[in-house]
Amino acid sequence: MAPVHQRIGATALDELEHLNRHRGLISAIYARVLDHKIRSAENSPPFLRFPVLVDNQNLAGQLMQLGVRRLYPRALCDLEALQPKLAPGKAKTPGAQDIARRLVTLPTHTKVDVTMAQRIVGEVQKVFEEIEIIERK
């Protein structure tokens, strides 16, 4: 490995504990507001993005500005680019299609502080009537 890559990796590892604590804190805020069983940063996993399933497909502009994203436009098995790599024939995947349609993620990066996290989750609650947190097992 090139020395420059070693230095980058060492720096990233040095900051990983801090980054994971921050992501856990932000995830705990989202979960607490959404009335989920994750109650504290200590027992909250460090989500790269906090996933929730919502009741409709409309992702309002104000949420996009706050970093809320719909990551999958459709189920992975329905993407043309992946078709050559999949088994022949069209498999029925209603669960995957439902998740792709309903999944949005909330940001947890270090630019999101406690105040911003509370604002984001408040806006998510206003836009979506039904919110379901995806369980991490």
Short mmCIF file of N, CA, C and O in Angstrom, two decimals:
data_model
loop_
_atom_site.label_atom_id
_atom_site.label_comp_id
_atom_site.label_asym_id
_atom_site.label_seq_id
_atom_site.Cartn_x
_atom_site.Cartn_y
_atom_site.Cartn_z
N MET A 1 0.86 -1.18 0.00
CA MET A 1 0.00 0.00 0.00
C MET A 1 0.90 1.24 0.00
O MET A 1 1.89 1.30 0.72
N ALA A 2 0.55 2.22 -0.78
CA ALA A 2 1.32 3.45 -0.87
C ALA A 2 1.30 4.19 0.47
O ALA A 2 0.28 4.17 1.18
N PRO A 3 2.40 4.84 0.83
CA PRO A 3 2.45 5.56 2.11
C PRO A 3 1.33 6.59 2.27
O PRO A 3 0.79 6.74 3.37
N VAL A 4 0.95 7.25 1.21
CA VAL A 4 -0.12 8.24 1.32
C VAL A 4 -1.43 7.56 1.71
O VAL A 4 -2.19 8.07 2.52
N HIS A 5 -1.68 6.38 1.16
CA HIS A 5 -2.90 5.64 1.51
C HIS A 5 -2.83 5.14 2.95
O HIS A 5 -3.86 5.10 3.64
N GLN A 6 -1.67 4.76 3.40
CA GLN A 6 -1.51 4.34 4.79
C GLN A 6 -1.83 5.49 5.74
O GLN A 6 -2.51 5.29 6.75
N ARG A 7 -1.36 6.69 5.42
CA ARG A 7 -1.63 7.86 6.27
C ARG A 7 -3.11 8.21 6.28
O ARG A 7 -3.68 8.52 7.33
N ILE A 8 -3.74 8.15 5.12
CA ILE A 8 -5.19 8.43 5.04
C ILE A 8 -5.96 7.42 5.88
O ILE A 8 -6.85 7.77 6.66
N GLY A 9 -5.61 6.14 5.75
CA GLY A 9 -6.28 5.10 6.51
C GLY A 9 -6.08 5.26 8.01
O GLY A 9 -7.02 5.12 8.80
N ALA A 10 -4.86 5.58 8.42
CA ALA A 10 -4.57 5.77 9.85
C ALA A 10 -5.36 6.94 10.40
O ALA A 10 -5.90 6.89 11.51
N THR A 11 -5.45 8.03 9.65
CA THR A 11 -6.21 9.21 10.08
C THR A 11 -7.69 8.85 10.22
O THR A 11 -8.33 9.22 11.20
N ALA A 12 -8.21 8.13 9.25
CA ALA A 12 -9.62 7.74 9.29
C ALA A 12 -9.90 6.85 10.50
O ALA A 12 -10.92 7.02 11.18
N LEU A 13 -9.01 5.91 10.78
CA LEU A 13 -9.21 5.03 11.93
C LEU A 13 -9.14 5.80 13.25
O LEU A 13 -9.89 5.50 14.18
N ASP A 14 -8.26 6.80 13.31
CA ASP A 14 -8.15 7.62 14.51
C ASP A 14 -9.47 8.34 14.81
O ASP A 14 -9.81 8.57 15.96
N GLU A 15 -10.20 8.71 13.76
CA GLU A 15 -11.43 9.47 13.94
C GLU A 15 -12.68 8.60 13.94
O GLU A 15 -13.78 9.10 14.18
N LEU A 16 -12.53 7.31 13.70
CA LEU A 16 -13.69 6.43 13.57
C LEU A 16 -14.53 6.37 14.85
O LEU A 16 -15.75 6.43 14.79
N GLU A 17 -13.89 6.29 16.01
CA GLU A 17 -14.65 6.21 17.26
C GLU A 17 -15.49 7.47 17.46
O GLU A 17 -16.67 7.40 17.81
N HIS A 18 -14.88 8.64 17.21
CA HIS A 18 -15.62 9.90 17.33
C HIS A 18 -16.78 9.94 16.34
O HIS A 18 -17.90 10.31 16.69
N LEU A 19 -16.52 9.55 15.10
CA LEU A 19 -17.55 9.56 14.07
C LEU A 19 -18.69 8.61 14.43
O LEU A 19 -19.87 8.97 14.32
N ASN A 20 -18.36 7.41 14.90
CA ASN A 20 -19.41 6.45 15.28
C ASN A 20 -20.23 6.95 16.47
O ASN A 20 -21.44 6.76 16.51
N ARG A 21 -19.58 7.60 17.45
CA ARG A 21 -20.33 8.18 18.58
C ARG A 21 -21.30 9.24 18.08
O ARG A 21 -22.44 9.32 18.51
N HIS A 22 -20.82 10.09 17.16
CA HIS A 22 -21.69 11.15 16.62
C HIS A 22 -22.88 10.54 15.87
O HIS A 22 -24.02 10.95 16.07
N ARG A 23 -22.61 9.58 15.01
CA ARG A 23 -23.70 8.94 14.25
C ARG A 23 -24.69 8.26 15.20
O ARG A 23 -25.89 8.29 14.97
N GLY A 24 -24.20 7.65 16.27
CA GLY A 24 -25.08 7.04 17.27
C GLY A 24 -25.95 8.08 17.96
O GLY A 24 -27.14 7.86 18.20
N LEU A 25 -25.36 9.24 18.29
CA LEU A 25 -26.11 10.32 18.93
C LEU A 25 -27.23 10.82 18.02
O LEU A 25 -28.38 10.95 18.45
N ILE A 26 -26.91 11.08 16.77
CA ILE A 26 -27.92 11.59 15.82
C ILE A 26 -28.99 10.53 15.58
O ILE A 26 -30.19 10.83 15.56
N SER A 27 -28.59 9.26 15.44
CA SER A 27 -29.56 8.17 15.26
C SER A 27 -30.49 8.06 16.46
O SER A 27 -31.69 7.83 16.31
N ALA A 28 -29.94 8.24 17.66
CA ALA A 28 -30.76 8.17 18.87
C ALA A 28 -31.79 9.29 18.91
O ALA A 28 -32.92 9.09 19.34
N ILE A 29 -31.43 10.48 18.43
CA ILE A 29 -32.38 11.60 18.37
C ILE A 29 -33.52 11.25 17.42
O ILE A 29 -34.70 11.40 17.76
N TYR A 30 -33.18 10.77 16.23
CA TYR A 30 -34.22 10.38 15.28
C TYR A 30 -35.13 9.31 15.88
O TYR A 30 -36.35 9.40 15.82
N ALA A 31 -34.52 8.28 16.46
CA ALA A 31 -35.29 7.16 17.00
C ALA A 31 -36.18 7.60 18.15
O ALA A 31 -37.34 7.19 18.24
N ARG A 32 -35.65 8.44 19.03
CA ARG A 32 -36.43 8.90 20.18
C ARG A 32 -37.65 9.70 19.73
O ARG A 32 -38.76 9.47 20.18
N VAL A 33 -37.45 10.60 18.79
CA VAL A 33 -38.57 11.42 18.29
C VAL A 33 -39.59 10.55 17.56
O VAL A 33 -40.78 10.77 17.66
N LEU A 34 -39.11 9.54 16.84
CA LEU A 34 -40.01 8.65 16.11
C LEU A 34 -40.55 7.53 16.99
O LEU A 34 -41.16 6.59 16.50
N ASP A 35 -40.30 7.63 18.31
CA ASP A 35 -40.83 6.69 19.29
C ASP A 35 -40.37 5.27 19.02
O ASP A 35 -41.16 4.33 18.96
N HIS A 36 -39.09 5.11 18.88
CA HIS A 36 -38.50 3.80 18.64
C HIS A 36 -37.74 3.36 19.87
O HIS A 36 -37.39 4.17 20.72
N LYS A 37 -37.41 2.08 19.95
CA LYS A 37 -36.79 1.56 21.17
C LYS A 37 -35.34 2.01 21.38
O LYS A 37 -34.81 1.87 22.46
N ILE A 38 -34.66 2.53 20.37
CA ILE A 38 -33.33 3.07 20.57
C ILE A 38 -33.49 4.36 21.37
O ILE A 38 -34.10 5.30 20.89
N ARG A 39 -33.00 4.40 22.56
CA ARG A 39 -33.24 5.54 23.44
C ARG A 39 -31.99 6.37 23.73
O ARG A 39 -32.10 7.47 24.23
N SER A 40 -30.82 5.83 23.49
CA SER A 40 -29.62 6.60 23.82
C SER A 40 -28.53 6.34 22.80
O SER A 40 -28.55 5.34 22.09
N ALA A 41 -27.58 7.26 22.75
CA ALA A 41 -26.47 7.11 21.82
C ALA A 41 -25.64 5.87 22.16
O ALA A 41 -25.04 5.27 21.29
N GLU A 42 -25.64 5.47 23.43
CA GLU A 42 -24.83 4.32 23.84
C GLU A 42 -25.30 3.02 23.22
O GLU A 42 -24.52 2.14 22.95
N ASN A 43 -26.62 2.88 23.02
CA ASN A 43 -27.11 1.63 22.44
C ASN A 43 -27.62 1.81 21.02
O ASN A 43 -28.28 0.94 20.48
N SER A 44 -27.29 2.92 20.41
CA SER A 44 -27.70 3.17 19.03
C SER A 44 -26.56 2.80 18.08
O SER A 44 -25.44 3.25 18.25
N PRO A 45 -26.85 1.97 17.08
CA PRO A 45 -25.79 1.62 16.13
C PRO A 45 -25.40 2.85 15.31
O PRO A 45 -26.21 3.74 15.09
N PRO A 46 -24.16 2.90 14.84
CA PRO A 46 -23.70 4.07 14.07
C PRO A 46 -24.14 3.98 12.60
O PRO A 46 -23.37 3.61 11.74
N PHE A 47 -25.39 4.29 12.35
CA PHE A 47 -25.90 4.26 10.98
C PHE A 47 -25.17 5.28 10.11
O PHE A 47 -25.01 6.43 10.51
N LEU A 48 -24.74 4.87 8.92
CA LEU A 48 -24.19 5.85 7.96
C LEU A 48 -25.29 6.81 7.53
O LEU A 48 -25.05 8.00 7.35
N ARG A 49 -26.49 6.28 7.34
CA ARG A 49 -27.70 7.07 7.10
C ARG A 49 -28.81 6.35 7.85
O ARG A 49 -28.85 5.13 7.85
N PHE A 50 -29.70 7.07 8.49
CA PHE A 50 -30.74 6.47 9.32
C PHE A 50 -31.93 6.09 8.44
O PHE A 50 -32.59 6.96 7.88
N PRO A 51 -32.23 4.78 8.29
CA PRO A 51 -33.27 4.35 7.36
C PRO A 51 -34.66 4.34 8.00
O PRO A 51 -34.84 3.90 9.13
N VAL A 52 -35.64 4.83 7.27
CA VAL A 52 -37.04 4.74 7.68
C VAL A 52 -37.90 4.41 6.46
O VAL A 52 -37.55 4.77 5.33
N LEU A 53 -38.98 3.69 6.71
CA LEU A 53 -39.96 3.43 5.66
C LEU A 53 -41.11 4.41 5.87
O LEU A 53 -41.57 4.61 6.99
N VAL A 54 -41.55 5.03 4.78
CA VAL A 54 -42.60 6.04 4.87
C VAL A 54 -43.81 5.62 4.05
O VAL A 54 -43.75 4.69 3.26
N ASP A 55 -44.92 6.34 4.25
CA ASP A 55 -46.19 5.93 3.68
C ASP A 55 -46.46 6.42 2.26
O ASP A 55 -47.43 6.01 1.66
N ASN A 56 -45.64 7.29 1.73
CA ASN A 56 -45.89 7.75 0.36
C ASN A 56 -44.59 7.98 -0.37
O ASN A 56 -43.52 7.94 0.21
N GLN A 57 -44.69 8.26 -1.64
CA GLN A 57 -43.50 8.39 -2.48
C GLN A 57 -43.03 9.83 -2.63
O GLN A 57 -42.01 10.08 -3.25
N ASN A 58 -43.76 10.78 -2.10
CA ASN A 58 -43.41 12.18 -2.31
C ASN A 58 -42.33 12.61 -1.33
O ASN A 58 -42.55 12.63 -0.13
N LEU A 59 -41.18 12.96 -1.88
CA LEU A 59 -40.11 13.48 -1.05
C LEU A 59 -40.06 14.98 -1.29
O LEU A 59 -39.59 15.45 -2.31
N ALA A 60 -40.60 15.72 -0.34
CA ALA A 60 -40.74 17.17 -0.48
C ALA A 60 -39.37 17.84 -0.60
O ALA A 60 -38.38 17.39 -0.03
N GLY A 61 -39.35 18.95 -1.33
CA GLY A 61 -38.13 19.71 -1.56
C GLY A 61 -37.42 20.13 -0.29
O GLY A 61 -36.20 20.10 -0.22
N GLN A 62 -38.20 20.52 0.73
CA GLN A 62 -37.56 20.97 1.97
C GLN A 62 -36.79 19.83 2.64
O GLN A 62 -35.78 20.05 3.29
N LEU A 63 -37.25 18.58 2.45
CA LEU A 63 -36.52 17.45 3.02
C LEU A 63 -35.24 17.19 2.25
O LEU A 63 -34.21 16.87 2.84
N MET A 64 -35.29 17.35 0.93
CA MET A 64 -34.08 17.19 0.13
C MET A 64 -33.02 18.20 0.57
O MET A 64 -31.84 17.87 0.67
N GLN A 65 -33.44 19.42 0.85
CA GLN A 65 -32.50 20.45 1.30
C GLN A 65 -31.88 20.11 2.65
O GLN A 65 -30.78 20.55 2.96
N LEU A 66 -32.57 19.31 3.45
CA LEU A 66 -32.06 18.91 4.76
C LEU A 66 -31.27 17.59 4.70
O LEU A 66 -30.84 17.09 5.72
N GLY A 67 -31.09 17.04 3.52
CA GLY A 67 -30.27 15.83 3.37
C GLY A 67 -31.03 14.52 3.41
O GLY A 67 -30.42 13.46 3.40
N VAL A 68 -32.37 14.57 3.48
CA VAL A 68 -33.17 13.35 3.45
C VAL A 68 -33.20 12.86 2.00
O VAL A 68 -33.44 13.62 1.09
N ARG A 69 -32.93 11.58 1.81
CA ARG A 69 -32.82 11.05 0.45
C ARG A 69 -33.61 9.77 0.28
O ARG A 69 -33.75 8.96 1.18
N ARG A 70 -34.08 9.57 -0.95
CA ARG A 70 -34.64 8.29 -1.39
C ARG A 70 -33.50 7.67 -2.21
O ARG A 70 -33.15 8.16 -3.27
N LEU A 71 -32.91 6.60 -1.70
CA LEU A 71 -31.70 6.06 -2.32
C LEU A 71 -31.95 5.13 -3.48
O LEU A 71 -31.12 5.01 -4.37
N TYR A 72 -33.06 4.42 -3.48
CA TYR A 72 -33.32 3.43 -4.53
C TYR A 72 -34.58 3.80 -5.30
O TYR A 72 -35.67 3.77 -4.74
N PRO A 73 -34.45 4.14 -6.58
CA PRO A 73 -35.64 4.48 -7.35
C PRO A 73 -36.54 3.28 -7.60
O PRO A 73 -37.73 3.42 -7.76
N ARG A 74 -35.97 2.09 -7.61
CA ARG A 74 -36.74 0.85 -7.73
C ARG A 74 -35.90 -0.29 -7.15
O ARG A 74 -34.74 -0.11 -6.82
N ALA A 75 -36.53 -1.43 -7.03
CA ALA A 75 -35.83 -2.59 -6.48
C ALA A 75 -34.60 -2.91 -7.33
O ALA A 75 -34.62 -2.75 -8.56
N LEU A 76 -33.54 -3.36 -6.70
CA LEU A 76 -32.30 -3.65 -7.43
C LEU A 76 -32.53 -4.66 -8.55
O LEU A 76 -31.94 -4.54 -9.62
N CYS A 77 -33.40 -5.62 -8.34
CA CYS A 77 -33.65 -6.63 -9.36
C CYS A 77 -34.36 -6.04 -10.59
O CYS A 77 -34.40 -6.67 -11.64
N ASP A 78 -34.89 -4.83 -10.47
CA ASP A 78 -35.58 -4.18 -11.58
C ASP A 78 -34.68 -3.20 -12.34
O ASP A 78 -35.12 -2.59 -13.31
N LEU A 79 -33.44 -3.04 -11.92
CA LEU A 79 -32.53 -2.12 -12.61
C LEU A 79 -31.96 -2.81 -13.85
O LEU A 79 -31.42 -3.92 -13.78
N GLU A 80 -32.07 -2.14 -14.98
CA GLU A 80 -31.61 -2.73 -16.24
C GLU A 80 -30.15 -3.13 -16.21
O GLU A 80 -29.76 -4.15 -16.75
N ALA A 81 -29.32 -2.30 -15.57
CA ALA A 81 -27.89 -2.57 -15.54
C ALA A 81 -27.56 -3.88 -14.83
O ALA A 81 -26.54 -4.51 -15.11
N LEU A 82 -28.43 -4.33 -13.93
CA LEU A 82 -28.17 -5.57 -13.21
C LEU A 82 -28.77 -6.80 -13.89
O LEU A 82 -28.44 -7.92 -13.53
N GLN A 83 -29.65 -6.61 -14.85
CA GLN A 83 -30.34 -7.74 -15.48
C GLN A 83 -29.40 -8.82 -16.00
O GLN A 83 -29.65 -10.01 -15.78
N PRO A 84 -28.29 -8.47 -16.67
CA PRO A 84 -27.40 -9.54 -17.17
C PRO A 84 -26.76 -10.37 -16.06
O PRO A 84 -26.32 -11.49 -16.29
N LYS A 85 -26.72 -9.87 -14.86
CA LYS A 85 -26.07 -10.58 -13.76
C LYS A 85 -27.05 -11.43 -12.94
O LYS A 85 -26.65 -12.15 -12.05
N LEU A 86 -28.34 -11.32 -13.25
CA LEU A 86 -29.36 -12.03 -12.50
C LEU A 86 -29.78 -13.32 -13.23
O LEU A 86 -29.55 -13.46 -14.42
N ALA A 87 -30.40 -14.21 -12.50
CA ALA A 87 -30.92 -15.44 -13.10
C ALA A 87 -31.96 -15.07 -14.15
O ALA A 87 -32.68 -14.07 -14.01
N PRO A 88 -32.05 -15.85 -15.20
CA PRO A 88 -33.03 -15.54 -16.25
C PRO A 88 -34.47 -15.60 -15.73
O PRO A 88 -34.77 -16.34 -14.80
N GLY A 89 -35.32 -14.82 -16.36
CA GLY A 89 -36.73 -14.78 -15.96
C GLY A 89 -36.97 -13.65 -14.98
O GLY A 89 -36.06 -13.11 -14.37
N LYS A 90 -38.21 -13.30 -14.85
CA LYS A 90 -38.60 -12.20 -13.96
C LYS A 90 -39.10 -12.76 -12.65
O LYS A 90 -40.17 -13.35 -12.59
N ALA A 91 -38.33 -12.58 -11.60
CA ALA A 91 -38.74 -13.05 -10.28
C ALA A 91 -39.74 -12.06 -9.68
O ALA A 91 -39.64 -10.85 -9.90
N LYS A 92 -40.68 -12.58 -8.92
CA LYS A 92 -41.61 -11.71 -8.21
C LYS A 92 -40.94 -11.26 -6.92
O LYS A 92 -40.50 -12.09 -6.12
N THR A 93 -40.85 -9.95 -6.75
CA THR A 93 -40.16 -9.40 -5.58
C THR A 93 -40.99 -8.27 -4.96
O THR A 93 -40.55 -7.13 -4.89
N PRO A 94 -42.19 -8.57 -4.49
CA PRO A 94 -43.04 -7.50 -3.95
C PRO A 94 -42.43 -6.82 -2.72
O PRO A 94 -42.59 -5.62 -2.53
N GLY A 95 -41.72 -7.57 -1.89
CA GLY A 95 -41.09 -6.97 -0.71
C GLY A 95 -40.01 -5.98 -1.09
O GLY A 95 -39.95 -4.85 -0.57
N ALA A 96 -39.15 -6.37 -2.02
CA ALA A 96 -38.08 -5.48 -2.47
C ALA A 96 -38.65 -4.25 -3.15
O ALA A 96 -38.17 -3.13 -2.96
N GLN A 97 -39.70 -4.43 -3.93
CA GLN A 97 -40.32 -3.29 -4.61
C GLN A 97 -40.96 -2.34 -3.61
O GLN A 97 -40.88 -1.12 -3.74
N ASP A 98 -41.58 -2.87 -2.57
CA ASP A 98 -42.20 -2.05 -1.54
C ASP A 98 -41.14 -1.25 -0.78
O ASP A 98 -41.32 -0.05 -0.53
N ILE A 99 -40.06 -1.90 -0.41
CA ILE A 99 -38.99 -1.19 0.30
C ILE A 99 -38.39 -0.10 -0.57
O ILE A 99 -38.17 1.03 -0.12
N ALA A 100 -38.11 -0.39 -1.82
CA ALA A 100 -37.55 0.61 -2.72
C ALA A 100 -38.47 1.82 -2.85
O ALA A 100 -38.02 2.97 -2.89
N ARG A 101 -39.76 1.59 -2.87
CA ARG A 101 -40.74 2.66 -3.00
C ARG A 101 -40.84 3.50 -1.73
O ARG A 101 -41.03 4.71 -1.78
N ARG A 102 -40.67 2.87 -0.57
CA ARG A 102 -40.93 3.55 0.70
C ARG A 102 -39.69 3.99 1.48
O ARG A 102 -39.80 4.75 2.44
N LEU A 103 -38.50 3.52 1.11
CA LEU A 103 -37.29 3.79 1.90
C LEU A 103 -36.77 5.21 1.68
O LEU A 103 -36.55 5.64 0.55
N VAL A 104 -36.60 5.93 2.78
CA VAL A 104 -35.86 7.19 2.77
C VAL A 104 -34.84 7.12 3.89
O VAL A 104 -35.00 6.36 4.85
N THR A 105 -33.76 7.88 3.76
CA THR A 105 -32.73 7.87 4.79
C THR A 105 -32.44 9.28 5.24
O THR A 105 -32.50 10.23 4.47
N LEU A 106 -32.13 9.40 6.53
CA LEU A 106 -31.82 10.69 7.15
C LEU A 106 -30.32 10.76 7.40
O LEU A 106 -29.71 9.76 7.76
N PRO A 107 -29.73 11.93 7.24
CA PRO A 107 -28.27 12.05 7.39
C PRO A 107 -27.83 11.95 8.84
O PRO A 107 -28.55 12.37 9.76
N THR A 108 -26.64 11.41 9.05
CA THR A 108 -26.06 11.29 10.39
C THR A 108 -24.63 11.84 10.44
O THR A 108 -23.97 11.71 11.46
N HIS A 109 -24.15 12.43 9.37
CA HIS A 109 -22.76 12.88 9.30
C HIS A 109 -22.48 14.01 10.31
O HIS A 109 -23.40 14.54 10.94
N THR A 110 -21.23 14.36 10.44
CA THR A 110 -20.82 15.30 11.49
C THR A 110 -21.27 16.74 11.26
O THR A 110 -21.19 17.55 12.18
N LYS A 111 -21.77 17.06 10.10
CA LYS A 111 -22.32 18.41 9.87
C LYS A 111 -23.73 18.53 10.44
O LYS A 111 -24.28 19.61 10.53
N VAL A 112 -24.33 17.39 10.80
CA VAL A 112 -25.66 17.38 11.42
C VAL A 112 -25.46 17.43 12.93
O VAL A 112 -24.98 16.47 13.53
N ASP A 113 -25.81 18.56 13.54
CA ASP A 113 -25.72 18.66 15.00
C ASP A 113 -27.08 18.34 15.61
O ASP A 113 -28.04 18.01 14.90
N VAL A 114 -27.17 18.42 16.93
CA VAL A 114 -28.41 18.05 17.64
C VAL A 114 -29.59 18.90 17.15
O VAL A 114 -30.67 18.38 16.88
N THR A 115 -29.38 20.21 17.04
CA THR A 115 -30.46 21.11 16.60
C THR A 115 -30.93 20.75 15.19
O THR A 115 -32.13 20.69 14.92
N MET A 116 -29.97 20.50 14.30
CA MET A 116 -30.32 20.14 12.91
C MET A 116 -31.04 18.80 12.87
O MET A 116 -32.02 18.63 12.14
N ALA A 117 -30.60 17.83 13.67
CA ALA A 117 -31.26 16.52 13.70
C ALA A 117 -32.71 16.66 14.15
O ALA A 117 -33.61 16.03 13.57
N GLN A 118 -32.94 17.49 15.15
CA GLN A 118 -34.31 17.70 15.63
C GLN A 118 -35.16 18.37 14.55
O GLN A 118 -36.33 18.03 14.37
N ARG A 119 -34.57 19.29 13.83
CA ARG A 119 -35.29 19.96 12.73
C ARG A 119 -35.62 18.95 11.62
O ARG A 119 -36.74 18.92 11.11
N ILE A 120 -34.64 18.14 11.25
CA ILE A 120 -34.84 17.15 10.18
C ILE A 120 -35.97 16.19 10.55
O ILE A 120 -36.90 15.98 9.77
N VAL A 121 -35.90 15.60 11.73
CA VAL A 121 -36.91 14.61 12.10
C VAL A 121 -38.28 15.26 12.27
O VAL A 121 -39.31 14.65 11.96
N GLY A 122 -38.31 16.52 12.70
CA GLY A 122 -39.58 17.24 12.78
C GLY A 122 -40.20 17.43 11.41
O GLY A 122 -41.42 17.26 11.22
N GLU A 123 -39.39 17.80 10.43
CA GLU A 123 -39.88 17.97 9.06
C GLU A 123 -40.33 16.64 8.47
O GLU A 123 -41.33 16.58 7.76
N VAL A 124 -39.61 15.56 8.76
CA VAL A 124 -39.99 14.24 8.28
C VAL A 124 -41.37 13.88 8.83
O VAL A 124 -42.24 13.38 8.10
N GLN A 125 -41.60 14.16 10.10
CA GLN A 125 -42.91 13.86 10.70
C GLN A 125 -44.02 14.67 10.05
O GLN A 125 -45.14 14.18 9.89
N LYS A 126 -43.75 15.91 9.67
CA LYS A 126 -44.77 16.75 9.03
C LYS A 126 -45.15 16.22 7.65
O LYS A 126 -46.31 16.25 7.26
N VAL A 127 -44.14 15.74 6.90
CA VAL A 127 -44.38 15.33 5.51
C VAL A 127 -44.99 13.94 5.43
O VAL A 127 -45.87 13.70 4.61
N PHE A 128 -44.56 13.03 6.27
CA PHE A 128 -45.01 11.65 6.18
C PHE A 128 -45.91 11.32 7.36
O PHE A 128 -45.53 11.50 8.51
N GLU A 129 -47.09 10.80 7.08
CA GLU A 129 -48.04 10.45 8.13
C GLU A 129 -47.61 9.19 8.86
O GLU A 129 -47.73 9.09 10.07
N GLU A 130 -47.13 8.21 8.14
CA GLU A 130 -46.77 6.93 8.74
C GLU A 130 -45.29 6.69 8.52
O GLU A 130 -44.80 6.70 7.40
N ILE A 131 -44.56 6.47 9.62
CA ILE A 131 -43.11 6.25 9.55
C ILE A 131 -42.80 4.97 10.31
O ILE A 131 -43.26 4.75 11.41
N GLU A 132 -41.98 4.14 9.70
CA GLU A 132 -41.60 2.88 10.31
C GLU A 132 -40.07 2.77 10.25
O GLU A 132 -39.48 2.90 9.20
N ILE A 133 -39.46 2.56 11.39
CA ILE A 133 -38.01 2.42 11.43
C ILE A 133 -37.63 1.00 11.06
O ILE A 133 -38.26 0.04 11.51
N ILE A 134 -36.61 0.87 10.23
CA ILE A 134 -36.14 -0.45 9.83
C ILE A 134 -35.28 -1.01 10.95
O ILE A 134 -34.34 -0.36 11.40
N GLU A 135 -35.62 -2.19 11.42
CA GLU A 135 -34.88 -2.83 12.51
C GLU A 135 -33.55 -3.33 12.00
O GLU A 135 -33.46 -3.94 10.94
N ARG A 136 -32.51 -3.08 12.75
CA ARG A 136 -31.18 -3.59 12.44
C ARG A 136 -30.94 -4.81 13.30
O ARG A 136 -31.02 -4.73 14.51
N LYS A 137 -30.68 -5.94 12.68
CA LYS A 137 -30.53 -7.19 13.46
C LYS A 137 -29.11 -7.66 13.43
O LYS A 137 -28.37 -7.43 12.59
#
